Amino acid sequence: MDSACLDSGQRGAESGAAAVTVRVLSSAEAHAAVPGLTDVLLDCVDGGASVSFMAPLDRATAEGFWGQVVAGVEQGERILLVAEDGEGVLGTVQLVVGQPPNQPHRADLSKMLVHRRARRRGVGAALMQAAEEAGRAAGKTLLVLDTASPDAERLYQRAGWVKVGVIPNYALWPQGGLCDTTFFYKALG
């Protein structure tokens, strides 16, 4: 559910695609990135991704969501990563590191989003690798996520994530209708 909008492959060097960089954002950088992050979220929901929002998603609601994420970054509860190319933000993922006292070793990987213009360029894989590195740097030894996307499932399994199981009818697609959600975990070594 939180990680349904992403690429699932690579585009060859012959495509001429601009270089993609992935980085962790400071709170000030996260604040400045809200317009681009909003564009990515709107595109993913418009494309049918089950990422907690219903269609049509308006810009003000999407910006409000990112405002809450930025507040989490400021409070040290979230790590926000962004993938960019020469045209701007094309993908993002978060690690929710603010966990209950009995789970200080764990983080939730959340809102893995890649704009449709950036699919099949390895952006999802790059974001996953960077998120895992950020998790290690934050002292986390276990990451968990959930998804409603078969493409995402393939990406996660290629990256060494372990599929735990599927909960039927867990959430709604943005246009309505129930969707199943699959849960994964990865132990960080």
mmCIF file with all atom_site columns, C-alpha atoms in Angstrom:
data_model
loop_
_atom_site.group_PDB
_atom_site.id
_atom_site.type_symbol
_atom_site.label_atom_id
_atom_site.label_alt_id
_atom_site.label_comp_id
_atom_site.label_asym_id
_atom_site.label_entity_id
_atom_site.label_seq_id
_atom_site.pdbx_PDB_ins_code
_atom_site.Cartn_x
_atom_site.Cartn_y
_atom_site.Cartn_z
_atom_site.occupancy
_atom_site.B_iso_or_equiv
_atom_site.pdbx_formal_charge
_atom_site.auth_seq_id
_atom_site.auth_comp_id
_atom_site.auth_asym_id
_atom_site.auth_atom_id
_atom_site.pdbx_PDB_model_num
ATOM 1   C CA . MET A 1 1   ? 0.000   0.000   0.000   1.00 0.00 ? 1   MET A CA 1
ATOM 2   C CA . ASP A 1 2   ? 2.701   2.516   0.878   1.00 0.00 ? 2   ASP A CA 1
ATOM 3   C CA . SER A 1 3   ? 5.083   1.471   -1.837  1.00 0.00 ? 3   SER A CA 1
ATOM 4   C CA . ALA A 1 4   ? 3.126   0.826   -4.987  1.00 0.00 ? 4   ALA A CA 1
ATOM 5   C CA . CYS A 1 5   ? 4.370   3.503   -7.378  1.00 0.00 ? 5   CYS A CA 1
ATOM 6   C CA . LEU A 1 6   ? 7.863   2.751   -8.590  1.00 0.00 ? 6   LEU A CA 1
ATOM 7   C CA . ASP A 1 7   ? 9.952   1.528   -11.453 1.00 0.00 ? 7   ASP A CA 1
ATOM 8   C CA . SER A 1 8   ? 10.789  -2.120  -11.787 1.00 0.00 ? 8   SER A CA 1
ATOM 9   C CA . GLY A 1 9   ? 13.658  -2.168  -14.198 1.00 0.00 ? 9   GLY A CA 1
ATOM 10  C CA . GLN A 1 10  ? 16.592  -0.445  -15.796 1.00 0.00 ? 10  GLN A CA 1
ATOM 11  C CA . ARG A 1 11  ? 16.886  1.679   -18.917 1.00 0.00 ? 11  ARG A CA 1
ATOM 12  C CA . GLY A 1 12  ? 20.019  1.055   -20.915 1.00 0.00 ? 12  GLY A CA 1
ATOM 13  C CA . ALA A 1 13  ? 22.773  3.610   -21.377 1.00 0.00 ? 13  ALA A CA 1
ATOM 14  C CA . GLU A 1 14  ? 21.723  4.010   -25.018 1.00 0.00 ? 14  GLU A CA 1
ATOM 15  C CA . SER A 1 15  ? 18.484  5.687   -23.880 1.00 0.00 ? 15  SER A CA 1
ATOM 16  C CA . GLY A 1 16  ? 20.249  8.977   -23.198 1.00 0.00 ? 16  GLY A CA 1
ATOM 17  C CA . ALA A 1 17  ? 18.477  9.338   -19.855 1.00 0.00 ? 17  ALA A CA 1
ATOM 18  C CA . ALA A 1 18  ? 19.839  12.038  -17.565 1.00 0.00 ? 18  ALA A CA 1
ATOM 19  C CA . ALA A 1 19  ? 21.864  10.914  -14.547 1.00 0.00 ? 19  ALA A CA 1
ATOM 20  C CA . VAL A 1 20  ? 19.828  10.235  -11.437 1.00 0.00 ? 20  VAL A CA 1
ATOM 21  C CA . THR A 1 21  ? 21.044  11.155  -7.968  1.00 0.00 ? 21  THR A CA 1
ATOM 22  C CA . VAL A 1 22  ? 19.564  9.929   -4.689  1.00 0.00 ? 22  VAL A CA 1
ATOM 23  C CA . ARG A 1 23  ? 20.129  11.777  -1.439  1.00 0.00 ? 23  ARG A CA 1
ATOM 24  C CA . VAL A 1 24  ? 18.799  12.197  2.086   1.00 0.00 ? 24  VAL A CA 1
ATOM 25  C CA . LEU A 1 25  ? 17.161  15.594  2.589   1.00 0.00 ? 25  LEU A CA 1
ATOM 26  C CA . SER A 1 26  ? 17.702  17.868  5.563   1.00 0.00 ? 26  SER A CA 1
ATOM 27  C CA . SER A 1 27  ? 14.559  19.493  6.936   1.00 0.00 ? 27  SER A CA 1
ATOM 28  C CA . ALA A 1 28  ? 15.297  22.716  5.011   1.00 0.00 ? 28  ALA A CA 1
ATOM 29  C CA . GLU A 1 29  ? 15.880  20.752  1.797   1.00 0.00 ? 29  GLU A CA 1
ATOM 30  C CA . ALA A 1 30  ? 12.715  18.731  2.421   1.00 0.00 ? 30  ALA A CA 1
ATOM 31  C CA . HIS A 1 31  ? 10.726  21.930  2.809   1.00 0.00 ? 31  HIS A CA 1
ATOM 32  C CA . ALA A 1 32  ? 12.098  23.254  -0.488  1.00 0.00 ? 32  ALA A CA 1
ATOM 33  C CA . ALA A 1 33  ? 11.343  19.945  -2.241  1.00 0.00 ? 33  ALA A CA 1
ATOM 34  C CA . VAL A 1 34  ? 7.611   19.936  -1.393  1.00 0.00 ? 34  VAL A CA 1
ATOM 35  C CA . PRO A 1 35  ? 6.469   21.140  -4.857  1.00 0.00 ? 35  PRO A CA 1
ATOM 36  C CA . GLY A 1 36  ? 8.403   18.376  -6.638  1.00 0.00 ? 36  GLY A CA 1
ATOM 37  C CA . LEU A 1 37  ? 7.374   15.748  -4.081  1.00 0.00 ? 37  LEU A CA 1
ATOM 38  C CA . THR A 1 38  ? 3.770   16.857  -4.547  1.00 0.00 ? 38  THR A CA 1
ATOM 39  C CA . ASP A 1 39  ? 4.067   16.394  -8.313  1.00 0.00 ? 39  ASP A CA 1
ATOM 40  C CA . VAL A 1 40  ? 5.329   12.839  -7.818  1.00 0.00 ? 40  VAL A CA 1
ATOM 41  C CA . LEU A 1 41  ? 2.532   11.947  -5.385  1.00 0.00 ? 41  LEU A CA 1
ATOM 42  C CA . LEU A 1 42  ? -0.147  13.410  -7.669  1.00 0.00 ? 42  LEU A CA 1
ATOM 43  C CA . ASP A 1 43  ? 1.256   11.479  -10.626 1.00 0.00 ? 43  ASP A CA 1
ATOM 44  C CA . CYS A 1 44  ? 1.330   8.196   -8.702  1.00 0.00 ? 44  CYS A CA 1
ATOM 45  C CA . VAL A 1 45  ? -2.231  8.527   -7.430  1.00 0.00 ? 45  VAL A CA 1
ATOM 46  C CA . ASP A 1 46  ? -3.398  9.602   -10.900 1.00 0.00 ? 46  ASP A CA 1
ATOM 47  C CA . GLY A 1 47  ? -1.647  6.494   -12.251 1.00 0.00 ? 47  GLY A CA 1
ATOM 48  C CA . GLY A 1 48  ? -3.628  4.225   -9.914  1.00 0.00 ? 48  GLY A CA 1
ATOM 49  C CA . ALA A 1 49  ? -1.121  3.551   -7.130  1.00 0.00 ? 49  ALA A CA 1
ATOM 50  C CA . SER A 1 50  ? -2.561  2.538   -3.769  1.00 0.00 ? 50  SER A CA 1
ATOM 51  C CA . VAL A 1 51  ? -0.521  4.869   -1.549  1.00 0.00 ? 51  VAL A CA 1
ATOM 52  C CA . SER A 1 52  ? -3.128  5.911   1.047   1.00 0.00 ? 52  SER A CA 1
ATOM 53  C CA . PHE A 1 53  ? -4.942  8.519   -1.079  1.00 0.00 ? 53  PHE A CA 1
ATOM 54  C CA . MET A 1 54  ? -8.135  8.444   -3.125  1.00 0.00 ? 54  MET A CA 1
ATOM 55  C CA . ALA A 1 55  ? -8.540  9.969   -6.578  1.00 0.00 ? 55  ALA A CA 1
ATOM 56  C CA . PRO A 1 56  ? -8.871  12.651  -7.501  1.00 0.00 ? 56  PRO A CA 1
ATOM 57  C CA . LEU A 1 57  ? -6.170  13.948  -5.176  1.00 0.00 ? 57  LEU A CA 1
ATOM 58  C CA . ASP A 1 58  ? -5.978  17.728  -5.089  1.00 0.00 ? 58  ASP A CA 1
ATOM 59  C CA . ARG A 1 59  ? -2.704  19.616  -4.839  1.00 0.00 ? 59  ARG A CA 1
ATOM 60  C CA . ALA A 1 60  ? -3.538  21.230  -1.467  1.00 0.00 ? 60  ALA A CA 1
ATOM 61  C CA . THR A 1 61  ? -4.137  17.827  0.163   1.00 0.00 ? 61  THR A CA 1
ATOM 62  C CA . ALA A 1 62  ? -0.913  16.437  -1.312  1.00 0.00 ? 62  ALA A CA 1
ATOM 63  C CA . GLU A 1 63  ? 1.062   19.494  -0.141  1.00 0.00 ? 63  GLU A CA 1
ATOM 64  C CA . GLY A 1 64  ? -0.492  19.098  3.312   1.00 0.00 ? 64  GLY A CA 1
ATOM 65  C CA . PHE A 1 65  ? 0.721   15.507  3.435   1.00 0.00 ? 65  PHE A CA 1
ATOM 66  C CA . TRP A 1 66  ? 4.265   16.585  2.547   1.00 0.00 ? 66  TRP A CA 1
ATOM 67  C CA . GLY A 1 67  ? 4.080   19.294  5.194   1.00 0.00 ? 67  GLY A CA 1
ATOM 68  C CA . GLN A 1 68  ? 3.455   16.553  7.766   1.00 0.00 ? 68  GLN A CA 1
ATOM 69  C CA . VAL A 1 69  ? 6.380   14.557  6.391   1.00 0.00 ? 69  VAL A CA 1
ATOM 70  C CA . VAL A 1 70  ? 8.666   17.605  6.658   1.00 0.00 ? 70  VAL A CA 1
ATOM 71  C CA . ALA A 1 71  ? 7.543   18.051  10.279  1.00 0.00 ? 71  ALA A CA 1
ATOM 72  C CA . GLY A 1 72  ? 8.524   14.409  10.898  1.00 0.00 ? 72  GLY A CA 1
ATOM 73  C CA . VAL A 1 73  ? 11.936  15.059  9.359   1.00 0.00 ? 73  VAL A CA 1
ATOM 74  C CA . GLU A 1 74  ? 12.366  18.133  11.582  1.00 0.00 ? 74  GLU A CA 1
ATOM 75  C CA . GLN A 1 75  ? 11.479  16.060  14.661  1.00 0.00 ? 75  GLN A CA 1
ATOM 76  C CA . GLY A 1 76  ? 13.885  13.270  13.718  1.00 0.00 ? 76  GLY A CA 1
ATOM 77  C CA . GLU A 1 77  ? 11.054  10.765  13.257  1.00 0.00 ? 77  GLU A CA 1
ATOM 78  C CA . ARG A 1 78  ? 11.509  10.348  9.490   1.00 0.00 ? 78  ARG A CA 1
ATOM 79  C CA . ILE A 1 79  ? 14.328  10.157  7.002   1.00 0.00 ? 79  ILE A CA 1
ATOM 80  C CA . LEU A 1 80  ? 13.274  11.492  3.604   1.00 0.00 ? 80  LEU A CA 1
ATOM 81  C CA . LEU A 1 81  ? 15.169  10.467  0.481   1.00 0.00 ? 81  LEU A CA 1
ATOM 82  C CA . VAL A 1 82  ? 14.686  11.897  -2.975  1.00 0.00 ? 82  VAL A CA 1
ATOM 83  C CA . ALA A 1 83  ? 15.760  10.842  -6.463  1.00 0.00 ? 83  ALA A CA 1
ATOM 84  C CA . GLU A 1 84  ? 16.414  13.685  -8.894  1.00 0.00 ? 84  GLU A CA 1
ATOM 85  C CA . ASP A 1 85  ? 17.578  14.237  -12.428 1.00 0.00 ? 85  ASP A CA 1
ATOM 86  C CA . GLY A 1 86  ? 18.091  17.366  -14.516 1.00 0.00 ? 86  GLY A CA 1
ATOM 87  C CA . GLU A 1 87  ? 14.322  17.955  -14.598 1.00 0.00 ? 87  GLU A CA 1
ATOM 88  C CA . GLY A 1 88  ? 13.828  17.771  -10.814 1.00 0.00 ? 88  GLY A CA 1
ATOM 89  C CA . VAL A 1 89  ? 12.327  15.318  -8.343  1.00 0.00 ? 89  VAL A CA 1
ATOM 90  C CA . LEU A 1 90  ? 11.348  12.023  -9.908  1.00 0.00 ? 90  LEU A CA 1
ATOM 91  C CA . GLY A 1 91  ? 11.081  9.716   -6.899  1.00 0.00 ? 91  GLY A CA 1
ATOM 92  C CA . THR A 1 92  ? 11.098  9.474   -3.134  1.00 0.00 ? 92  THR A CA 1
ATOM 93  C CA . VAL A 1 93  ? 10.990  7.090   -0.200  1.00 0.00 ? 93  VAL A CA 1
ATOM 94  C CA . GLN A 1 94  ? 10.839  7.547   3.569   1.00 0.00 ? 94  GLN A CA 1
ATOM 95  C CA . LEU A 1 95  ? 12.101  5.658   6.571   1.00 0.00 ? 95  LEU A CA 1
ATOM 96  C CA . VAL A 1 96  ? 9.906   6.069   9.617   1.00 0.00 ? 96  VAL A CA 1
ATOM 97  C CA . VAL A 1 97  ? 12.560  5.775   12.317  1.00 0.00 ? 97  VAL A CA 1
ATOM 98  C CA . GLY A 1 98  ? 10.487  7.106   15.216  1.00 0.00 ? 98  GLY A CA 1
ATOM 99  C CA . GLN A 1 99  ? 9.243   3.803   16.625  1.00 0.00 ? 99  GLN A CA 1
ATOM 100 C CA . PRO A 1 100 ? 7.838   2.726   20.023  1.00 0.00 ? 100 PRO A CA 1
ATOM 101 C CA . PRO A 1 101 ? 10.305  2.158   22.886  1.00 0.00 ? 101 PRO A CA 1
ATOM 102 C CA . ASN A 1 102 ? 10.262  -1.627  22.382  1.00 0.00 ? 102 ASN A CA 1
ATOM 103 C CA . GLN A 1 103 ? 11.212  -1.297  18.683  1.00 0.00 ? 103 GLN A CA 1
ATOM 104 C CA . PRO A 1 104 ? 14.231  1.024   18.534  1.00 0.00 ? 104 PRO A CA 1
ATOM 105 C CA . HIS A 1 105 ? 15.987  -1.338  16.110  1.00 0.00 ? 105 HIS A CA 1
ATOM 106 C CA . ARG A 1 106 ? 13.269  -1.114  13.427  1.00 0.00 ? 106 ARG A CA 1
ATOM 107 C CA . ALA A 1 107 ? 12.086  1.337   10.754  1.00 0.00 ? 107 ALA A CA 1
ATOM 108 C CA . ASP A 1 108 ? 9.183   1.315   8.318   1.00 0.00 ? 108 ASP A CA 1
ATOM 109 C CA . LEU A 1 109 ? 9.955   1.957   4.672   1.00 0.00 ? 109 LEU A CA 1
ATOM 110 C CA . SER A 1 110 ? 7.103   4.144   3.459   1.00 0.00 ? 110 SER A CA 1
ATOM 111 C CA . LYS A 1 111 ? 5.806   6.007   0.406   1.00 0.00 ? 111 LYS A CA 1
ATOM 112 C CA . MET A 1 112 ? 8.112   4.563   -2.237  1.00 0.00 ? 112 MET A CA 1
ATOM 113 C CA . LEU A 1 113 ? 7.030   6.727   -5.162  1.00 0.00 ? 113 LEU A CA 1
ATOM 114 C CA . VAL A 1 114 ? 8.480   7.113   -8.651  1.00 0.00 ? 114 VAL A CA 1
ATOM 115 C CA . HIS A 1 115 ? 6.980   9.436   -11.257 1.00 0.00 ? 115 HIS A CA 1
ATOM 116 C CA . ARG A 1 116 ? 5.748   7.622   -14.363 1.00 0.00 ? 116 ARG A CA 1
ATOM 117 C CA . ARG A 1 117 ? 8.219   9.621   -16.504 1.00 0.00 ? 117 ARG A CA 1
ATOM 118 C CA . ALA A 1 118 ? 11.076  7.905   -14.634 1.00 0.00 ? 118 ALA A CA 1
ATOM 119 C CA . ARG A 1 119 ? 9.955   4.269   -14.810 1.00 0.00 ? 119 ARG A CA 1
ATOM 120 C CA . ARG A 1 120 ? 12.343  1.563   -15.935 1.00 0.00 ? 120 ARG A CA 1
ATOM 121 C CA . ARG A 1 121 ? 15.426  3.659   -15.159 1.00 0.00 ? 121 ARG A CA 1
ATOM 122 C CA . GLY A 1 122 ? 16.511  1.906   -11.949 1.00 0.00 ? 122 GLY A CA 1
ATOM 123 C CA . VAL A 1 123 ? 15.157  4.697   -9.741  1.00 0.00 ? 123 VAL A CA 1
ATOM 124 C CA . GLY A 1 124 ? 13.251  2.348   -7.435  1.00 0.00 ? 124 GLY A CA 1
ATOM 125 C CA . ALA A 1 125 ? 16.301  0.129   -6.960  1.00 0.00 ? 125 ALA A CA 1
ATOM 126 C CA . ALA A 1 126 ? 18.502  3.163   -6.250  1.00 0.00 ? 126 ALA A CA 1
ATOM 127 C CA . LEU A 1 127 ? 16.002  4.516   -3.710  1.00 0.00 ? 127 LEU A CA 1
ATOM 128 C CA . MET A 1 128 ? 15.805  1.100   -2.000  1.00 0.00 ? 128 MET A CA 1
ATOM 129 C CA . GLN A 1 129 ? 19.581  0.820   -1.738  1.00 0.00 ? 129 GLN A CA 1
ATOM 130 C CA . ALA A 1 130 ? 19.879  4.354   -0.361  1.00 0.00 ? 130 ALA A CA 1
ATOM 131 C CA . ALA A 1 131 ? 17.059  3.732   2.129   1.00 0.00 ? 131 ALA A CA 1
ATOM 132 C CA . GLU A 1 132 ? 18.773  0.606   3.398   1.00 0.00 ? 132 GLU A CA 1
ATOM 133 C CA . GLU A 1 133 ? 22.048  2.526   3.790   1.00 0.00 ? 133 GLU A CA 1
ATOM 134 C CA . ALA A 1 134 ? 20.206  5.311   5.648   1.00 0.00 ? 134 ALA A CA 1
ATOM 135 C CA . GLY A 1 135 ? 18.611  2.702   7.903   1.00 0.00 ? 135 GLY A CA 1
ATOM 136 C CA . ARG A 1 136 ? 22.004  1.230   8.764   1.00 0.00 ? 136 ARG A CA 1
ATOM 137 C CA . ALA A 1 137 ? 23.405  4.704   9.411   1.00 0.00 ? 137 ALA A CA 1
ATOM 138 C CA . ALA A 1 138 ? 20.480  5.344   11.779  1.00 0.00 ? 138 ALA A CA 1
ATOM 139 C CA . GLY A 1 139 ? 21.335  2.172   13.715  1.00 0.00 ? 139 GLY A CA 1
ATOM 140 C CA . LYS A 1 140 ? 18.384  0.149   12.405  1.00 0.00 ? 140 LYS A CA 1
ATOM 141 C CA . THR A 1 141 ? 18.728  -3.596  11.938  1.00 0.00 ? 141 THR A CA 1
ATOM 142 C CA . LEU A 1 142 ? 15.253  -4.392  10.578  1.00 0.00 ? 142 LEU A CA 1
ATOM 143 C CA . LEU A 1 143 ? 13.142  -2.695  7.910   1.00 0.00 ? 143 LEU A CA 1
ATOM 144 C CA . VAL A 1 144 ? 9.517   -3.503  7.048   1.00 0.00 ? 144 VAL A CA 1
ATOM 145 C CA . LEU A 1 145 ? 7.191   -2.374  4.259   1.00 0.00 ? 145 LEU A CA 1
ATOM 146 C CA . ASP A 1 146 ? 3.922   -3.160  2.574   1.00 0.00 ? 146 ASP A CA 1
ATOM 147 C CA . THR A 1 147 ? 2.837   -2.896  -1.049  1.00 0.00 ? 147 THR A CA 1
ATOM 148 C CA . ALA A 1 148 ? -0.116  -3.473  -3.342  1.00 0.00 ? 148 ALA A CA 1
ATOM 149 C CA . SER A 1 149 ? 2.016   -3.535  -6.502  1.00 0.00 ? 149 SER A CA 1
ATOM 150 C CA . PRO A 1 150 ? 3.261   -6.684  -8.257  1.00 0.00 ? 150 PRO A CA 1
ATOM 151 C CA . ASP A 1 151 ? 6.047   -4.599  -9.868  1.00 0.00 ? 151 ASP A CA 1
ATOM 152 C CA . ALA A 1 152 ? 7.127   -3.448  -6.425  1.00 0.00 ? 152 ALA A CA 1
ATOM 153 C CA . GLU A 1 153 ? 7.048   -7.011  -5.124  1.00 0.00 ? 153 GLU A CA 1
ATOM 154 C CA . ARG A 1 154 ? 9.488   -8.093  -7.839  1.00 0.00 ? 154 ARG A CA 1
ATOM 155 C CA . LEU A 1 155 ? 11.809  -5.181  -7.046  1.00 0.00 ? 155 LEU A CA 1
ATOM 156 C CA . TYR A 1 156 ? 11.789  -5.929  -3.319  1.00 0.00 ? 156 TYR A CA 1
ATOM 157 C CA . GLN A 1 157 ? 12.433  -9.620  -3.834  1.00 0.00 ? 157 GLN A CA 1
ATOM 158 C CA . ARG A 1 158 ? 15.362  -8.842  -6.185  1.00 0.00 ? 158 ARG A CA 1
ATOM 159 C CA . ALA A 1 159 ? 16.740  -6.570  -3.434  1.00 0.00 ? 159 ALA A CA 1
ATOM 160 C CA . GLY A 1 160 ? 16.674  -9.417  -0.908  1.00 0.00 ? 160 GLY A CA 1
ATOM 161 C CA . TRP A 1 161 ? 13.498  -8.523  0.970   1.00 0.00 ? 161 TRP A CA 1
ATOM 162 C CA . VAL A 1 162 ? 11.520  -11.434 2.445   1.00 0.00 ? 162 VAL A CA 1
ATOM 163 C CA . LYS A 1 163 ? 7.817   -11.724 1.644   1.00 0.00 ? 163 LYS A CA 1
ATOM 164 C CA . VAL A 1 164 ? 5.848   -12.378 4.815   1.00 0.00 ? 164 VAL A CA 1
ATOM 165 C CA . GLY A 1 165 ? 2.336   -12.699 3.472   1.00 0.00 ? 165 GLY A CA 1
ATOM 166 C CA . VAL A 1 166 ? -0.697  -11.112 1.888   1.00 0.00 ? 166 VAL A CA 1
ATOM 167 C CA . ILE A 1 167 ? -3.695  -9.574  3.609   1.00 0.00 ? 167 ILE A CA 1
ATOM 168 C CA . PRO A 1 168 ? -6.707  -9.642  1.288   1.00 0.00 ? 168 PRO A CA 1
ATOM 169 C CA . ASN A 1 169 ? -8.867  -6.532  0.875   1.00 0.00 ? 169 ASN A CA 1
ATOM 170 C CA . TYR A 1 170 ? -6.504  -4.448  3.032   1.00 0.00 ? 170 TYR A CA 1
ATOM 171 C CA . ALA A 1 171 ? -6.982  -1.095  1.310   1.00 0.00 ? 171 ALA A CA 1
ATOM 172 C CA . LEU A 1 172 ? -8.685  0.654   -1.579  1.00 0.00 ? 172 LEU A CA 1
ATOM 173 C CA . TRP A 1 173 ? -7.343  1.538   -4.995  1.00 0.00 ? 173 TRP A CA 1
ATOM 174 C CA . PRO A 1 174 ? -7.464  5.310   -5.643  1.00 0.00 ? 174 PRO A CA 1
ATOM 175 C CA . GLN A 1 175 ? -10.434 4.870   -7.996  1.00 0.00 ? 175 GLN A CA 1
ATOM 176 C CA . GLY A 1 176 ? -12.205 2.535   -5.552  1.00 0.00 ? 176 GLY A CA 1
ATOM 177 C CA . GLY A 1 177 ? -12.297 -1.219  -5.151  1.00 0.00 ? 177 GLY A CA 1
ATOM 178 C CA . LEU A 1 178 ? -10.455 -3.318  -2.604  1.00 0.00 ? 178 LEU A CA 1
ATOM 179 C CA . CYS A 1 179 ? -6.847  -4.379  -3.082  1.00 0.00 ? 179 CYS A CA 1
ATOM 180 C CA . ASP A 1 180 ? -4.648  -6.915  -1.345  1.00 0.00 ? 180 ASP A CA 1
ATOM 181 C CA . THR A 1 181 ? -1.470  -5.831  0.416   1.00 0.00 ? 181 THR A CA 1
ATOM 182 C CA . THR A 1 182 ? 1.763   -7.794  0.707   1.00 0.00 ? 182 THR A CA 1
ATOM 183 C CA . PHE A 1 183 ? 4.166   -7.351  3.640   1.00 0.00 ? 183 PHE A CA 1
ATOM 184 C CA . PHE A 1 184 ? 7.957   -7.649  3.455   1.00 0.00 ? 184 PHE A CA 1
ATOM 185 C CA . TYR A 1 185 ? 10.927  -7.325  5.810   1.00 0.00 ? 185 TYR A CA 1
ATOM 186 C CA . LYS A 1 186 ? 14.679  -7.098  5.463   1.00 0.00 ? 186 LYS A CA 1
ATOM 187 C CA . ALA A 1 187 ? 17.286  -7.660  8.138   1.00 0.00 ? 187 ALA A CA 1
ATOM 188 C CA . LEU A 1 188 ? 20.141  -5.201  7.652   1.00 0.00 ? 188 LEU A CA 1
ATOM 189 C CA . GLY A 1 189 ? 23.564  -6.755  8.013   1.00 0.00 ? 189 GLY A CA 1
#
